[in-house]
Amino acid sequence: MAEHLSQSELDYPFKLLEYLNGYRVSKVIFAACELGVFELLMRSPGAMSALQVAEALDASADGMERLLDALAGMEILQVETADGTADALVLPALYNSTDVANTYLARGGAKSLHDMVAYHSQTIYPLWNNMADAVREGKNQNQKTFGILPGEVFEAIYRSEEEMVKFMGLMNSSWNLDGQDVVTAFNLSCFQKIVDLGGCTGALARELARAYPSSSVTVFELPRVVEMARKHFPQENDTFAFHSGDFFHGDVPPADLYVLARILHDWSEEKCLTLLKKLYRACKPGGGVLLVEAMLLENRRGPIMAQLFSLNMLVQTDGREHPPSQYTKILNQSGFAHVQVCRTGKSYDAILAFR
């Protein structure tokens, strides 16, 4: 490793210190979202002082000033200060929102990641506190973290309506951000009937319906997930349908294309093969399956995002992330052929295979 580092990096480990402080950066964003900082500044007609923000959000002025300064240092907020004059001791710093904060961190926007942030803060972060135990034991940490047996993965994820809605908000945020890229990674217009298995809120189905208006799109989900999607994530003029069922138990609807987006990475190879073989039998001749996952590189050198996702699968589920060769292998073992891989350059990639 040392031969790849410059002398300055060996003399002072800037990158290592950046990584070591990464959890603090995350906590700054988590806290700001929880307190409502981004919504307040987005709605404000002008810049606000730390005292004004603190009073509006029922927080301490000192604590809020430190939080806002960190957000400004991270370039998530803008700050204006008096320019090196005596007034700097009297005039307070004023804080403004940015386009990034308004678009991705304020609640309610079309591309808002607020629900993703909340899920990471309240669910993922506690699981990662037990990462060393997950590595030692080779199993998820749902029991230690939430008191739920390791084999009951979705019982942990859906352990209450509140937790269920938080998870669904995470999935909704993911596809609002990455959905268009993955559904257009290949031209899917030749598939007239598309079924999104485990499609959660329907966010990815909306992207499919928007990209391929001549195709019919159906979300196949557990009955309780369909109920929560209709209750908490409805949108007018949706052009897809919900179909209740369990793809591990019972039949799946017939389709020209089955979509498995962030599904296979939850499960063991054995369960993935069982599901893919079922889809191969149900798939019409000439039809196919589209996998959407964060793919590892074959040389094990990244992408770091996918490697971190794979560690998250260790602490939360029974699965892991894979390189393209592993997905190709299990697709071929299931009967699918002509496997095509597309890296989007974003968080999630696409693999298309045909019957």
CSV table of C-alpha atoms in Angstrom, one decimal:
chain,number,residue,atom,x,y,z
A,1,MET,CA,0.0,0.0,0.0
A,2,ALA,CA,2.8,2.4,1.0
A,3,GLU,CA,4.2,2.6,-2.6
A,4,HIS,CA,0.9,4.1,-3.8
A,5,LEU,CA,1.0,7.0,-1.3
A,6,SER,CA,2.8,10.3,-1.7
A,7,GLN,CA,5.2,11.4,0.9
A,8,SER,CA,2.7,14.1,2.1
A,9,GLU,CA,0.1,11.5,2.6
A,10,LEU,CA,2.5,9.3,4.6
A,11,ASP,CA,3.5,12.3,6.7
A,12,TYR,CA,-0.1,13.3,7.5
A,13,PRO,CA,-3.0,10.9,6.8
A,14,PHE,CA,-5.6,13.3,5.5
A,15,LYS,CA,-7.7,10.7,3.8
A,16,LEU,CA,-7.6,8.3,6.8
A,17,LEU,CA,-8.7,11.1,9.1
A,18,GLU,CA,-11.5,12.0,6.7
A,19,TYR,CA,-12.7,8.4,6.8
A,20,LEU,CA,-12.4,8.2,10.6
A,21,ASN,CA,-14.6,11.4,10.9
A,22,GLY,CA,-17.2,10.1,8.4
A,23,TYR,CA,-19.6,9.1,11.1
A,24,ARG,CA,-19.6,12.6,12.5
A,25,VAL,CA,-20.4,14.1,9.1
A,26,SER,CA,-23.3,11.7,8.9
A,27,LYS,CA,-24.6,12.6,12.3
A,28,VAL,CA,-24.5,16.3,11.4
A,29,ILE,CA,-26.8,15.7,8.5
A,30,PHE,CA,-29.0,13.3,10.5
A,31,ALA,CA,-29.4,15.9,13.3
A,32,ALA,CA,-30.2,18.8,10.9
A,33,CYS,CA,-32.9,16.7,9.2
A,34,GLU,CA,-34.4,15.6,12.5
A,35,LEU,CA,-34.5,19.2,13.8
A,36,GLY,CA,-36.0,20.6,10.6
A,37,VAL,CA,-33.2,22.9,9.7
A,38,PHE,CA,-33.4,22.5,5.9
A,39,GLU,CA,-37.2,23.1,5.7
A,40,LEU,CA,-36.9,26.2,7.8
A,41,LEU,CA,-34.1,27.8,5.8
A,42,MET,CA,-35.8,26.8,2.5
A,43,ARG,CA,-39.0,28.6,3.6
A,44,SER,CA,-37.2,31.7,5.0
A,45,PRO,CA,-37.4,34.8,2.8
A,46,GLY,CA,-33.9,35.7,3.7
A,47,ALA,CA,-30.8,34.6,5.6
A,48,MET,CA,-31.2,33.7,9.3
A,49,SER,CA,-28.9,33.9,12.3
A,50,ALA,CA,-28.2,30.9,14.5
A,51,LEU,CA,-30.3,32.4,17.2
A,52,GLN,CA,-33.2,32.9,14.9
A,53,VAL,CA,-33.0,29.3,13.7
A,54,ALA,CA,-32.6,28.0,17.3
A,55,GLU,CA,-35.6,29.9,18.5
A,56,ALA,CA,-37.7,28.7,15.6
A,57,LEU,CA,-36.7,25.1,16.2
A,58,ASP,CA,-36.7,25.2,20.0
A,59,ALA,CA,-33.0,24.5,20.3
A,60,SER,CA,-30.0,26.0,22.0
A,61,ALA,CA,-28.4,29.0,20.2
A,62,ASP,CA,-24.9,27.7,21.0
A,63,GLY,CA,-25.6,24.2,19.7
A,64,MET,CA,-27.4,25.4,16.6
A,65,GLU,CA,-24.5,27.8,15.7
A,66,ARG,CA,-22.0,24.9,15.9
A,67,LEU,CA,-24.3,22.7,13.8
A,68,LEU,CA,-24.9,25.4,11.2
A,69,ASP,CA,-21.2,26.1,11.0
A,70,ALA,CA,-20.5,22.5,10.3
A,71,LEU,CA,-23.1,22.4,7.6
A,72,ALA,CA,-21.5,25.5,6.0
A,73,GLY,CA,-18.1,23.9,6.2
A,74,MET,CA,-19.5,20.9,4.4
A,75,GLU,CA,-21.0,23.3,1.8
A,76,ILE,CA,-24.5,22.2,2.4
A,77,LEU,CA,-25.4,25.6,3.7
A,78,GLN,CA,-24.1,29.1,2.9
A,79,VAL,CA,-22.9,31.5,5.6
A,80,GLU,CA,-22.3,35.3,5.5
A,81,THR,CA,-20.1,36.9,8.1
A,82,ALA,CA,-18.9,40.5,8.7
A,83,ASP,CA,-15.7,41.0,6.9
A,84,GLY,CA,-12.9,41.2,9.4
A,85,THR,CA,-14.1,44.5,10.9
A,86,ALA,CA,-14.9,45.3,14.5
A,87,ASP,CA,-18.5,44.7,13.6
A,88,ALA,CA,-17.7,41.0,13.3
A,89,LEU,CA,-17.9,40.9,17.1
A,90,VAL,CA,-21.4,42.4,17.1
A,91,LEU,CA,-23.1,41.3,13.8
A,92,PRO,CA,-24.2,37.6,13.8
A,93,ALA,CA,-23.3,35.3,11.0
A,94,LEU,CA,-26.3,34.7,8.7
A,95,TYR,CA,-27.1,31.3,7.1
A,96,ASN,CA,-28.8,30.5,3.8
A,97,SER,CA,-29.9,27.3,2.2
A,98,THR,CA,-28.4,26.0,-1.0
A,99,ASP,CA,-29.9,24.3,-4.0
A,100,VAL,CA,-28.5,20.9,-2.8
A,101,ALA,CA,-30.1,21.3,0.6
A,102,ASN,CA,-33.4,22.4,-0.9
A,103,THR,CA,-33.5,19.6,-3.5
A,104,TYR,CA,-32.2,16.7,-1.5
A,105,LEU,CA,-32.5,17.4,2.2
A,106,ALA,CA,-35.6,19.4,2.8
A,107,ARG,CA,-38.7,17.3,3.3
A,108,GLY,CA,-41.3,17.0,0.6
A,109,GLY,CA,-39.4,17.7,-2.6
A,110,ALA,CA,-39.6,15.3,-5.6
A,111,LYS,CA,-36.0,14.3,-5.1
A,112,SER,CA,-35.9,14.6,-1.4
A,113,LEU,CA,-33.7,12.1,0.5
A,114,HIS,CA,-35.2,13.1,3.8
A,115,ASP,CA,-36.8,9.7,4.3
A,116,MET,CA,-33.5,8.0,3.4
A,117,VAL,CA,-31.6,10.1,5.9
A,118,ALA,CA,-34.2,9.2,8.7
A,119,TYR,CA,-33.9,5.5,8.0
A,120,HIS,CA,-30.1,5.6,8.0
A,121,SER,CA,-30.2,7.5,11.3
A,122,GLN,CA,-32.7,5.5,13.2
A,123,THR,CA,-32.3,2.0,11.7
A,124,ILE,CA,-29.1,1.5,9.8
A,125,TYR,CA,-26.8,3.4,12.2
A,126,PRO,CA,-27.8,1.3,15.3
A,127,LEU,CA,-27.2,-1.9,13.3
A,128,TRP,CA,-23.7,-0.7,12.3
A,129,ASN,CA,-22.8,-0.2,15.9
A,130,ASN,CA,-22.6,-4.0,16.0
A,131,MET,CA,-20.5,-4.3,12.8
A,132,ALA,CA,-17.6,-6.1,14.6
A,133,ASP,CA,-20.0,-8.7,16.0
A,134,ALA,CA,-21.5,-9.2,12.5
A,135,VAL,CA,-18.0,-9.9,11.1
A,136,ARG,CA,-17.2,-12.3,14.0
A,137,GLU,CA,-20.5,-14.2,13.7
A,138,GLY,CA,-21.2,-13.9,10.0
A,139,LYS,CA,-24.8,-13.1,10.6
A,140,ASN,CA,-27.1,-10.0,10.8
A,141,GLN,CA,-27.5,-8.1,14.0
A,142,ASN,CA,-31.3,-7.7,14.2
A,143,GLN,CA,-31.5,-9.7,17.4
A,144,LYS,CA,-28.8,-7.7,19.2
A,145,THR,CA,-30.1,-4.4,17.9
A,146,PHE,CA,-33.9,-4.8,17.8
A,147,GLY,CA,-34.6,-8.1,19.7
A,148,ILE,CA,-35.7,-10.0,16.5
A,149,LEU,CA,-34.3,-13.4,15.5
A,150,PRO,CA,-31.6,-13.2,12.7
A,151,GLY,CA,-33.6,-15.4,10.3
A,152,GLU,CA,-36.6,-13.1,10.4
A,153,VAL,CA,-35.2,-10.4,8.2
A,154,PHE,CA,-38.4,-8.6,7.1
A,155,GLU,CA,-40.0,-9.1,10.4
A,156,ALA,CA,-37.2,-6.9,11.7
A,157,ILE,CA,-37.6,-4.4,8.8
A,158,TYR,CA,-41.4,-4.4,9.1
A,159,ARG,CA,-41.6,-4.7,12.9
A,160,SER,CA,-44.2,-1.9,13.2
A,161,GLU,CA,-46.1,0.4,10.9
A,162,GLU,CA,-43.8,3.2,11.7
A,163,GLU,CA,-40.7,1.2,10.8
A,164,MET,CA,-42.4,-0.2,7.7
A,165,VAL,CA,-43.2,3.3,6.5
A,166,LYS,CA,-39.6,4.5,7.2
A,167,PHE,CA,-38.3,1.6,5.1
A,168,MET,CA,-40.7,2.3,2.3
A,169,GLY,CA,-39.6,5.9,2.4
A,170,LEU,CA,-36.0,4.8,2.0
A,171,MET,CA,-37.0,2.8,-1.1
A,172,ASN,CA,-39.1,5.6,-2.4
A,173,SER,CA,-36.1,8.0,-2.1
A,174,SER,CA,-33.8,5.5,-3.8
A,175,TRP,CA,-35.9,5.2,-6.9
A,176,ASN,CA,-36.8,8.9,-7.0
A,177,LEU,CA,-33.0,9.4,-7.3
A,178,ASP,CA,-31.8,6.4,-9.3
A,179,GLY,CA,-34.9,5.0,-11.0
A,180,GLN,CA,-34.7,6.7,-14.3
A,181,ASP,CA,-31.1,5.6,-14.8
A,182,VAL,CA,-31.8,2.0,-14.1
A,183,VAL,CA,-35.0,1.6,-16.1
A,184,THR,CA,-33.4,3.3,-19.2
A,185,ALA,CA,-30.1,1.4,-18.9
A,186,PHE,CA,-31.5,-1.0,-21.6
A,187,ASN,CA,-34.3,-0.3,-24.0
A,188,LEU,CA,-37.2,-2.3,-22.5
A,189,SER,CA,-39.9,-1.1,-24.9
A,190,CYS,CA,-40.1,-4.6,-26.4
A,191,PHE,CA,-41.7,-5.9,-23.2
A,192,GLN,CA,-45.4,-5.3,-23.2
A,193,LYS,CA,-46.1,-6.6,-19.7
A,194,ILE,CA,-43.7,-5.7,-16.9
A,195,VAL,CA,-44.0,-7.0,-13.3
A,196,ASP,CA,-41.9,-5.3,-10.6
A,197,LEU,CA,-41.5,-7.9,-7.9
A,198,GLY,CA,-41.2,-6.4,-4.4
A,199,GLY,CA,-41.8,-3.0,-5.9
A,200,CYS,CA,-42.6,-1.4,-2.5
A,201,THR,CA,-44.2,2.0,-2.9
A,202,GLY,CA,-44.3,1.8,-6.7
A,203,ALA,CA,-41.6,4.5,-7.2
A,204,LEU,CA,-39.6,2.4,-9.7
A,205,ALA,CA,-42.8,1.3,-11.4
A,206,ARG,CA,-43.7,5.0,-12.0
A,207,GLU,CA,-40.3,5.4,-13.7
A,208,LEU,CA,-41.0,2.3,-15.8
A,209,ALA,CA,-44.4,3.5,-16.8
A,210,ARG,CA,-43.1,6.9,-17.6
A,211,ALA,CA,-40.2,5.6,-19.8
A,212,TYR,CA,-42.4,2.9,-21.5
A,213,PRO,CA,-45.9,4.2,-21.8
A,214,SER,CA,-47.0,1.5,-24.2
A,215,SER,CA,-46.2,-1.2,-21.6
A,216,SER,CA,-48.4,-2.3,-18.7
A,217,VAL,CA,-46.6,-2.1,-15.3
A,218,THR,CA,-47.6,-4.0,-12.2
A,219,VAL,CA,-46.1,-4.0,-8.7
A,220,PHE,CA,-46.3,-7.4,-7.0
A,221,GLU,CA,-46.0,-7.0,-3.2
A,222,LEU,CA,-47.1,-8.4,0.1
A,223,PRO,CA,-50.6,-7.4,1.0
A,224,ARG,CA,-49.5,-5.3,4.0
A,225,VAL,CA,-47.0,-3.4,1.8
A,226,VAL,CA,-49.6,-2.7,-0.8
A,227,GLU,CA,-51.9,-1.4,2.0
A,228,MET,CA,-49.2,0.9,3.3
A,229,ALA,CA,-48.2,2.1,-0.1
A,230,ARG,CA,-51.7,3.2,-0.9
A,231,LYS,CA,-52.1,4.8,2.5
A,232,HIS,CA,-48.8,6.7,2.8
A,233,PHE,CA,-47.4,7.0,-0.8
A,234,PRO,CA,-50.3,7.6,-3.1
A,235,GLN,CA,-49.9,9.7,-6.3
A,236,GLU,CA,-52.6,10.9,-8.6
A,237,ASN,CA,-52.7,9.6,-12.2
A,238,ASP,CA,-50.5,6.6,-11.5
A,239,THR,CA,-50.3,4.4,-14.6
A,240,PHE,CA,-49.3,1.1,-12.8
A,241,ALA,CA,-51.3,-1.4,-10.8
A,242,PHE,CA,-50.7,-3.2,-7.5
A,243,HIS,CA,-51.1,-7.0,-7.2
A,244,SER,CA,-50.9,-8.6,-3.8
A,245,GLY,CA,-48.9,-11.8,-3.2
A,246,ASP,CA,-45.7,-13.4,-2.0
A,247,PHE,CA,-43.1,-14.2,-4.7
A,248,PHE,CA,-41.5,-16.8,-2.4
A,249,HIS,CA,-44.8,-18.6,-1.7
A,250,GLY,CA,-47.3,-19.0,-4.4
A,251,ASP,CA,-47.5,-18.1,-8.1
A,252,VAL,CA,-46.3,-14.9,-9.6
A,253,PRO,CA,-48.3,-13.0,-12.3
A,254,PRO,CA,-47.4,-13.8,-15.9
A,255,ALA,CA,-45.1,-11.2,-17.5
A,256,ASP,CA,-42.8,-10.5,-20.4
A,257,LEU,CA,-40.3,-8.9,-18.0
A,258,TYR,CA,-39.8,-9.4,-14.3
A,259,VAL,CA,-37.9,-6.7,-12.4
A,260,LEU,CA,-36.0,-7.6,-9.3
A,261,ALA,CA,-34.7,-4.3,-7.9
A,262,ARG,CA,-32.7,-4.6,-4.7
A,263,ILE,CA,-34.2,-8.0,-4.0
A,264,LEU,CA,-31.5,-10.6,-4.6
A,265,HIS,CA,-29.0,-8.8,-2.4
A,266,ASP,CA,-31.3,-9.5,0.6
A,267,TRP,CA,-31.1,-13.3,0.4
A,268,SER,CA,-28.8,-16.3,0.3
A,269,GLU,CA,-27.7,-17.8,-3.0
A,270,GLU,CA,-30.0,-20.7,-2.5
A,271,LYS,CA,-33.1,-18.5,-2.1
A,272,CYS,CA,-32.0,-16.4,-5.1
A,273,LEU,CA,-31.8,-19.5,-7.3
A,274,THR,CA,-35.2,-20.7,-6.1
A,275,LEU,CA,-36.8,-17.4,-7.0
A,276,LEU,CA,-35.0,-17.1,-10.4
A,277,LYS,CA,-36.0,-20.6,-11.4
A,278,LYS,CA,-39.6,-19.8,-10.5
A,279,LEU,CA,-39.4,-16.7,-12.7
A,280,TYR,CA,-37.9,-18.7,-15.5
A,281,ARG,CA,-40.8,-21.1,-15.5
A,282,ALA,CA,-43.3,-18.3,-15.3
A,283,CYS,CA,-41.6,-16.1,-17.9
A,284,LYS,CA,-43.0,-16.1,-21.5
A,285,PRO,CA,-40.6,-17.3,-24.2
A,286,GLY,CA,-38.6,-14.3,-25.4
A,287,GLY,CA,-39.2,-12.6,-22.1
A,288,GLY,CA,-36.6,-11.7,-19.5
A,289,VAL,CA,-35.6,-10.6,-16.1
A,290,LEU,CA,-34.1,-7.2,-15.1
A,291,LEU,CA,-31.9,-7.2,-12.0
A,292,VAL,CA,-31.1,-3.8,-10.3
A,293,GLU,CA,-28.3,-4.0,-7.8
A,294,ALA,CA,-25.1,-2.2,-6.7
A,295,MET,CA,-22.5,-4.3,-8.4
A,296,LEU,CA,-19.0,-4.9,-7.1
A,297,LEU,CA,-16.0,-4.8,-9.3
A,298,GLU,CA,-14.5,-8.2,-10.2
A,299,ASN,CA,-11.0,-7.0,-8.9
A,300,ARG,CA,-12.5,-6.2,-5.4
A,301,ARG,CA,-11.3,-2.6,-5.6
A,302,GLY,CA,-14.7,-0.9,-5.4
A,303,PRO,CA,-17.0,0.8,-5.9
A,304,ILE,CA,-16.7,1.7,-2.3
A,305,MET,CA,-20.5,2.5,-2.2
A,306,ALA,CA,-21.3,-1.1,-3.3
A,307,GLN,CA,-18.8,-2.5,-0.8
A,308,LEU,CA,-20.4,-0.5,2.0
A,309,PHE,CA,-23.9,-1.7,0.8
A,310,SER,CA,-22.5,-5.3,1.0
A,311,LEU,CA,-21.5,-4.7,4.7
A,312,ASN,CA,-25.0,-3.4,5.3
A,313,MET,CA,-26.4,-6.6,4.0
A,314,LEU,CA,-24.3,-8.4,6.5
A,315,VAL,CA,-25.6,-6.5,9.5
A,316,GLN,CA,-29.2,-6.3,8.3
A,317,THR,CA,-30.1,-9.2,6.0
A,318,ASP,CA,-29.0,-12.7,4.9
A,319,GLY,CA,-27.5,-11.5,1.6
A,320,ARG,CA,-24.7,-9.5,0.1
A,321,GLU,CA,-23.7,-7.5,-3.0
A,322,HIS,CA,-22.0,-9.3,-5.9
A,323,PRO,CA,-19.9,-8.6,-9.0
A,324,PRO,CA,-21.5,-9.2,-12.5
A,325,SER,CA,-19.9,-12.7,-12.8
A,326,GLN,CA,-21.9,-14.0,-9.8
A,327,TYR,CA,-25.2,-12.6,-11.1
A,328,THR,CA,-24.4,-14.1,-14.5
A,329,LYS,CA,-23.7,-17.5,-12.9
A,330,ILE,CA,-27.0,-17.7,-11.0
A,331,LEU,CA,-29.0,-16.4,-13.9
A,332,ASN,CA,-27.5,-19.1,-16.2
A,333,GLN,CA,-28.1,-21.8,-13.5
A,334,SER,CA,-31.7,-20.7,-13.4
A,335,GLY,CA,-32.1,-21.1,-17.2
A,336,PHE,CA,-31.7,-17.4,-18.3
A,337,ALA,CA,-29.2,-16.6,-21.1
A,338,HIS,CA,-27.8,-13.7,-23.1
A,339,VAL,CA,-26.9,-11.8,-19.9
A,340,GLN,CA,-26.2,-8.1,-20.5
A,341,VAL,CA,-24.6,-5.8,-17.9
A,342,CYS,CA,-24.9,-2.0,-17.6
A,343,ARG,CA,-23.1,0.1,-15.1
A,344,THR,CA,-24.9,3.4,-14.7
A,345,GLY,CA,-22.2,5.2,-12.8
A,346,LYS,CA,-24.7,5.9,-10.0
A,347,SER,CA,-25.5,3.9,-6.9
A,348,TYR,CA,-27.4,1.0,-8.7
A,349,ASP,CA,-26.6,-0.9,-11.9
A,350,ALA,CA,-28.7,-3.1,-14.2
A,351,ILE,CA,-28.4,-6.6,-15.6
A,352,LEU,CA,-30.8,-7.9,-18.3
A,353,ALA,CA,-31.2,-11.6,-19.1
A,354,PHE,CA,-33.5,-13.5,-21.5
A,355,ARG,CA,-35.5,-16.7,-21.4
